[in-house]
mmCIF file of C-alpha atoms in Angstrom:
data_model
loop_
_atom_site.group_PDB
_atom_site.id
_atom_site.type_symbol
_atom_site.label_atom_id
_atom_site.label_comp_id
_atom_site.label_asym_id
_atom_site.label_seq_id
_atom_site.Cartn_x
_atom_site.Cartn_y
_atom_site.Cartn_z
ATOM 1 C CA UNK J 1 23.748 23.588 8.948
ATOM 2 C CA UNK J 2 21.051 24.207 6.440
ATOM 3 C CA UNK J 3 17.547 24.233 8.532
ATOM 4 C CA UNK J 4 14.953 23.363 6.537
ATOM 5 C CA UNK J 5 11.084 24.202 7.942
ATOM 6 C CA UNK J 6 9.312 22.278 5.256
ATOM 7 C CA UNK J 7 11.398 18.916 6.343
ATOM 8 C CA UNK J 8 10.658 19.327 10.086
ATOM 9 C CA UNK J 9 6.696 20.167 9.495
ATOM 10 C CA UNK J 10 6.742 16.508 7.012
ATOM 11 C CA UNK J 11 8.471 15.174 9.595
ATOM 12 C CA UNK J 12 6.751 15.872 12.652
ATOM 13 C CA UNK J 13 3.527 15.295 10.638
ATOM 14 C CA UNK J 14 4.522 12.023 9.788
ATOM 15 C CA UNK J 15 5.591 10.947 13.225
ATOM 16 C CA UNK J 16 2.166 12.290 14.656
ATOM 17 C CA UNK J 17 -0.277 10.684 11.882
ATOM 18 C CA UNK J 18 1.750 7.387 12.237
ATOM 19 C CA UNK J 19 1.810 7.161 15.412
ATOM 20 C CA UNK J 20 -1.789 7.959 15.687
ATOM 21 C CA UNK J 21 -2.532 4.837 13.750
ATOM 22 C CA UNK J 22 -0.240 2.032 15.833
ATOM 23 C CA UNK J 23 -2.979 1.913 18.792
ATOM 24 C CA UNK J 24 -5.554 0.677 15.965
ATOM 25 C CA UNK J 25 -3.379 -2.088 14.406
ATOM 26 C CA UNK J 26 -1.745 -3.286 18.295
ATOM 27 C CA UNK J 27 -5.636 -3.828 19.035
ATOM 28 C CA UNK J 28 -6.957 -5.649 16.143
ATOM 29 C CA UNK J 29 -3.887 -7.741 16.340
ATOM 30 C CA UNK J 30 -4.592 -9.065 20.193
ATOM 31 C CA UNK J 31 -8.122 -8.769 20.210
ATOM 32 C CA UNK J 32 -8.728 -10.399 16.696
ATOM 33 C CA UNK J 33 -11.968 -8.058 16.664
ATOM 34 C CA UNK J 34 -12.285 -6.642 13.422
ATOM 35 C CA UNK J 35 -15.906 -6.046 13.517
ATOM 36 C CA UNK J 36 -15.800 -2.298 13.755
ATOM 37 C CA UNK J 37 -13.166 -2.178 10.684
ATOM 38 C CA UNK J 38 -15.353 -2.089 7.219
ATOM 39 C CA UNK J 39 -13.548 -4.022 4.229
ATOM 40 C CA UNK J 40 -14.133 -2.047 1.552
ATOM 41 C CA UNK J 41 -13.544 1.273 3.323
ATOM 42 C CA UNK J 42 -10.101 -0.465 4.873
ATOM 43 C CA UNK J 43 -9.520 -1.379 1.190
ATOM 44 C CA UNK J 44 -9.589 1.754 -0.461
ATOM 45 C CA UNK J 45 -7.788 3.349 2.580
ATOM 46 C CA UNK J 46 -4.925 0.713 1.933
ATOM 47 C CA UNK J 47 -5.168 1.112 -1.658
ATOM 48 C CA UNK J 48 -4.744 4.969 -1.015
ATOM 49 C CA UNK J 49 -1.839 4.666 1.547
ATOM 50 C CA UNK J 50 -0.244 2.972 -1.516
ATOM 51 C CA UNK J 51 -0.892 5.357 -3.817
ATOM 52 C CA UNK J 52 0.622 8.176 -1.599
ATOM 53 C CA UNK J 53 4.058 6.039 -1.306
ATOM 54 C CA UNK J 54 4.233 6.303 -5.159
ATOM 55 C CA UNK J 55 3.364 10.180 -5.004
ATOM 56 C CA UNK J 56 6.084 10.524 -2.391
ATOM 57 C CA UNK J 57 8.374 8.653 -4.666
ATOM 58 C CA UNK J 58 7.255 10.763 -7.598
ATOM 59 C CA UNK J 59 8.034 14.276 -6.072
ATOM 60 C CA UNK J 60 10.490 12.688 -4.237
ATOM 61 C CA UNK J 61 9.557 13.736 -0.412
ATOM 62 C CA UNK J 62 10.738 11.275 2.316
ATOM 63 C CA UNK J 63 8.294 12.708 4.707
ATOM 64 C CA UNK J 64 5.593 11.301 2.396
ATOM 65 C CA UNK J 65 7.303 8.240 1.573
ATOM 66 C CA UNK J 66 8.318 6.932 5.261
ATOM 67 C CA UNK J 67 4.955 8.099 6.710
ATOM 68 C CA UNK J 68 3.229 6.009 4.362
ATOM 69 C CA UNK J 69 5.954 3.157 4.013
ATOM 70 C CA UNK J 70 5.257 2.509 7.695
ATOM 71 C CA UNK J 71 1.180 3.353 7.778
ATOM 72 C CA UNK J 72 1.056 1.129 4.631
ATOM 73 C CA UNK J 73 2.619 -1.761 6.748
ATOM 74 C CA UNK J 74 0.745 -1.294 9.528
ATOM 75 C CA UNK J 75 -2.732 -0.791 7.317
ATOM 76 C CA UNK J 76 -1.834 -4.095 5.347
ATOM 77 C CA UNK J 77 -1.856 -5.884 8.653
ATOM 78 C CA UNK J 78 -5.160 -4.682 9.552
ATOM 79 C CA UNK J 79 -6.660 -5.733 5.836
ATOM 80 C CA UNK J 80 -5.186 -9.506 6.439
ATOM 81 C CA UNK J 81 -6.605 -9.628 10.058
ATOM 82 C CA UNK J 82 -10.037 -8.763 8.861
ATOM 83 C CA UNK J 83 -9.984 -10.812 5.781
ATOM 84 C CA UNK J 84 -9.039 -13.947 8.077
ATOM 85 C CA UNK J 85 -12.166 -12.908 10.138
ATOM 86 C CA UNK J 86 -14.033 -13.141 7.494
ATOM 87 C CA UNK J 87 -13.017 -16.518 6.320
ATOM 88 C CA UNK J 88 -13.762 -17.940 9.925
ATOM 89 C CA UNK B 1 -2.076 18.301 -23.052
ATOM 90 C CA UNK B 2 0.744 18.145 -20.217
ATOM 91 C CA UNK B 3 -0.170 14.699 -18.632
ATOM 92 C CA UNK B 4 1.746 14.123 -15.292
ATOM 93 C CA UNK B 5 1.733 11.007 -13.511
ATOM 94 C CA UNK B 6 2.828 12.125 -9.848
ATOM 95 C CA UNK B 7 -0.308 14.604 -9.966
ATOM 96 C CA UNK B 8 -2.333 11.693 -10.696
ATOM 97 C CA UNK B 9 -1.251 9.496 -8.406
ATOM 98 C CA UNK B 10 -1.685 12.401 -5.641
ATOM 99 C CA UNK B 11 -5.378 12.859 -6.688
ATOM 100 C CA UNK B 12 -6.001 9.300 -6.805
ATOM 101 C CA UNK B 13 -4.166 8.924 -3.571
ATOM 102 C CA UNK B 14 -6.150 12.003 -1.878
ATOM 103 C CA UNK B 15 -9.275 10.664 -3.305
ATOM 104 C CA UNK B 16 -9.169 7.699 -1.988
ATOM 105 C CA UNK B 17 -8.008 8.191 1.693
ATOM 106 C CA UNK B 18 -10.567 11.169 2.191
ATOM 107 C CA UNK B 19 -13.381 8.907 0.844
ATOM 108 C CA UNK B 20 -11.933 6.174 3.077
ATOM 109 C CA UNK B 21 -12.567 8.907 6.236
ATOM 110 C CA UNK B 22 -15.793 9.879 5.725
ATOM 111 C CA UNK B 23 -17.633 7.041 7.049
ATOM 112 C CA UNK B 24 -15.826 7.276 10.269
ATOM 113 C CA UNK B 25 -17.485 10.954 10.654
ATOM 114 C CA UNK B 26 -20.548 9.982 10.109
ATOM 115 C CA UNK B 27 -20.503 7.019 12.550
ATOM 116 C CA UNK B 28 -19.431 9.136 15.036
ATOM 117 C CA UNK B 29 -22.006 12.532 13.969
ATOM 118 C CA UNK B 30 -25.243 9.586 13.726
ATOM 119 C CA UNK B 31 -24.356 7.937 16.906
ATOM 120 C CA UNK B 32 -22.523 9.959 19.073
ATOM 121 C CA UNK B 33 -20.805 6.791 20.657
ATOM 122 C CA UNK B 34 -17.598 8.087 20.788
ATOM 123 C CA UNK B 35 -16.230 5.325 22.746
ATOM 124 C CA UNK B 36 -13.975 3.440 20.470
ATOM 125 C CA UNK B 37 -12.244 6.600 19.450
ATOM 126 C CA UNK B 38 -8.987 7.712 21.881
ATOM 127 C CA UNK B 39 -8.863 11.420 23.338
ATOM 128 C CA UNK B 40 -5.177 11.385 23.243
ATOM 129 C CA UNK B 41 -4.407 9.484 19.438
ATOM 130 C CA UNK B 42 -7.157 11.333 18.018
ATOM 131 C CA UNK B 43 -5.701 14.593 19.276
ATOM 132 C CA UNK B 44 -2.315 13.542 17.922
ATOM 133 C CA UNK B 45 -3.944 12.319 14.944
ATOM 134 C CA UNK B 46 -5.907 15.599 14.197
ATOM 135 C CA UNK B 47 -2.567 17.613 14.836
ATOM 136 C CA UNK B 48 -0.279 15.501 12.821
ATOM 137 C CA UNK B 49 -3.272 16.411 9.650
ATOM 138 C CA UNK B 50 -2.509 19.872 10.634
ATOM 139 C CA UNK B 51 0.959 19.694 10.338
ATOM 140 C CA UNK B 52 0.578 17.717 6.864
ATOM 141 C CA UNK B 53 -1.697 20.586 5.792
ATOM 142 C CA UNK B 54 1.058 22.938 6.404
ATOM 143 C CA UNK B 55 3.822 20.801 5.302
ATOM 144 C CA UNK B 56 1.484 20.435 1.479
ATOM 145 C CA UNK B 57 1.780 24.254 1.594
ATOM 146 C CA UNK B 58 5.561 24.745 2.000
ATOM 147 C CA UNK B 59 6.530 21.794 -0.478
ATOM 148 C CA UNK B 60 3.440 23.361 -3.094
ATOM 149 C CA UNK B 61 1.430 20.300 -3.439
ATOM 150 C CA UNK B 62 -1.863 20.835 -4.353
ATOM 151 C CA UNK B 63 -2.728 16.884 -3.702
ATOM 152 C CA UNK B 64 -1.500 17.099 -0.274
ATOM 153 C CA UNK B 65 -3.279 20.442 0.420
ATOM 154 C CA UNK B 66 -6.777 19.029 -0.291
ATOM 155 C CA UNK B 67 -6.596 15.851 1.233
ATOM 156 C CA UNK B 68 -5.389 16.955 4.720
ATOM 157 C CA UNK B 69 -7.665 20.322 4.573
ATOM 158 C CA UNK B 70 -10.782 17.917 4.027
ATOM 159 C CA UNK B 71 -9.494 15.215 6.266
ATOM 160 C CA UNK B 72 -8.425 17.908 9.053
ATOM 161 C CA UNK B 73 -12.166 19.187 9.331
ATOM 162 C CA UNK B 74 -13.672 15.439 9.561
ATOM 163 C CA UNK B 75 -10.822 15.074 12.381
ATOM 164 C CA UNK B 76 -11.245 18.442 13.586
ATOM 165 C CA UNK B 77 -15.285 17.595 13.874
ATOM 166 C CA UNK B 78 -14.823 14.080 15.431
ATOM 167 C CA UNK B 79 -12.525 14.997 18.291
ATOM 168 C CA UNK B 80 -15.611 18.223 19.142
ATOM 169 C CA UNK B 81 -17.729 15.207 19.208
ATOM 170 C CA UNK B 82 -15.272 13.427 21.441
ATOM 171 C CA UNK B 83 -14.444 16.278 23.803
ATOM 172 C CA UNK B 84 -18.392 16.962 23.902
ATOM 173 C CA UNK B 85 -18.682 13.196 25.015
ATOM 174 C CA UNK B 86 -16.439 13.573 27.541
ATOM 175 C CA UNK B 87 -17.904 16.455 29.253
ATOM 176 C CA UNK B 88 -21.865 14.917 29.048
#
């Protein structure tokens, strides 16, 4: 069995940081409060989430592409909730 | 002129989820209302950047080194601020 240290770091970083981030999008989702989330800062972030799924692809690390497959979900989520906010 | 595209993206990628940060630190630095930020996710949060940090260094990418040393010292400084919010 070939253990691999750089694969359990990207791993266990990219359980942590994701992880980290599903309390944020669970409580915009029931509260509907977005007031403390700034659109064009949660824009860029989105738009940079994004950007690090193609990098992943590109060097072609699956830590860096699930991490950011699932954060970009999650982030996306976030960006429609407060754009609805806005339109009400 | 070597151009590479996964560099770019990286860059553009680190860029643009660092920038995204930075207002967060300085919310929390000008106000010191730490309230809306979790002890525990921001702890998992700021060890999960670590972890990326290393992870950057054993796959050699310079993208993924820069964004998660910048980001982990806004983390790092945030969740002082936290833990010094706590104990006030």
């Amino acid at each position: 069995m070939n253990f691999n240290l750089s694969d359990l770091l990207g791993y266990s970083a990219a359980f942590m940081t994701t992880v980290a981030f599903v309390p944020q999008t669970l409580h915009s989702w029931r509260t509907r409060d977005l007031s403390g989330i700034s659109l064009p800062m949660y824009t860029l972030f989105t738009l940079g989430v994004a950007l690090w799924l193609g990098y992943g692809f590109a060097i072609g690390s699956l830590p860096v592409i699930v991490a950011n497959a699932i954060t970009l979900i999650l982030a996306a989520l976030v960006l429609w909730l407060k754009i609805l906010s806005i339109r009400d």
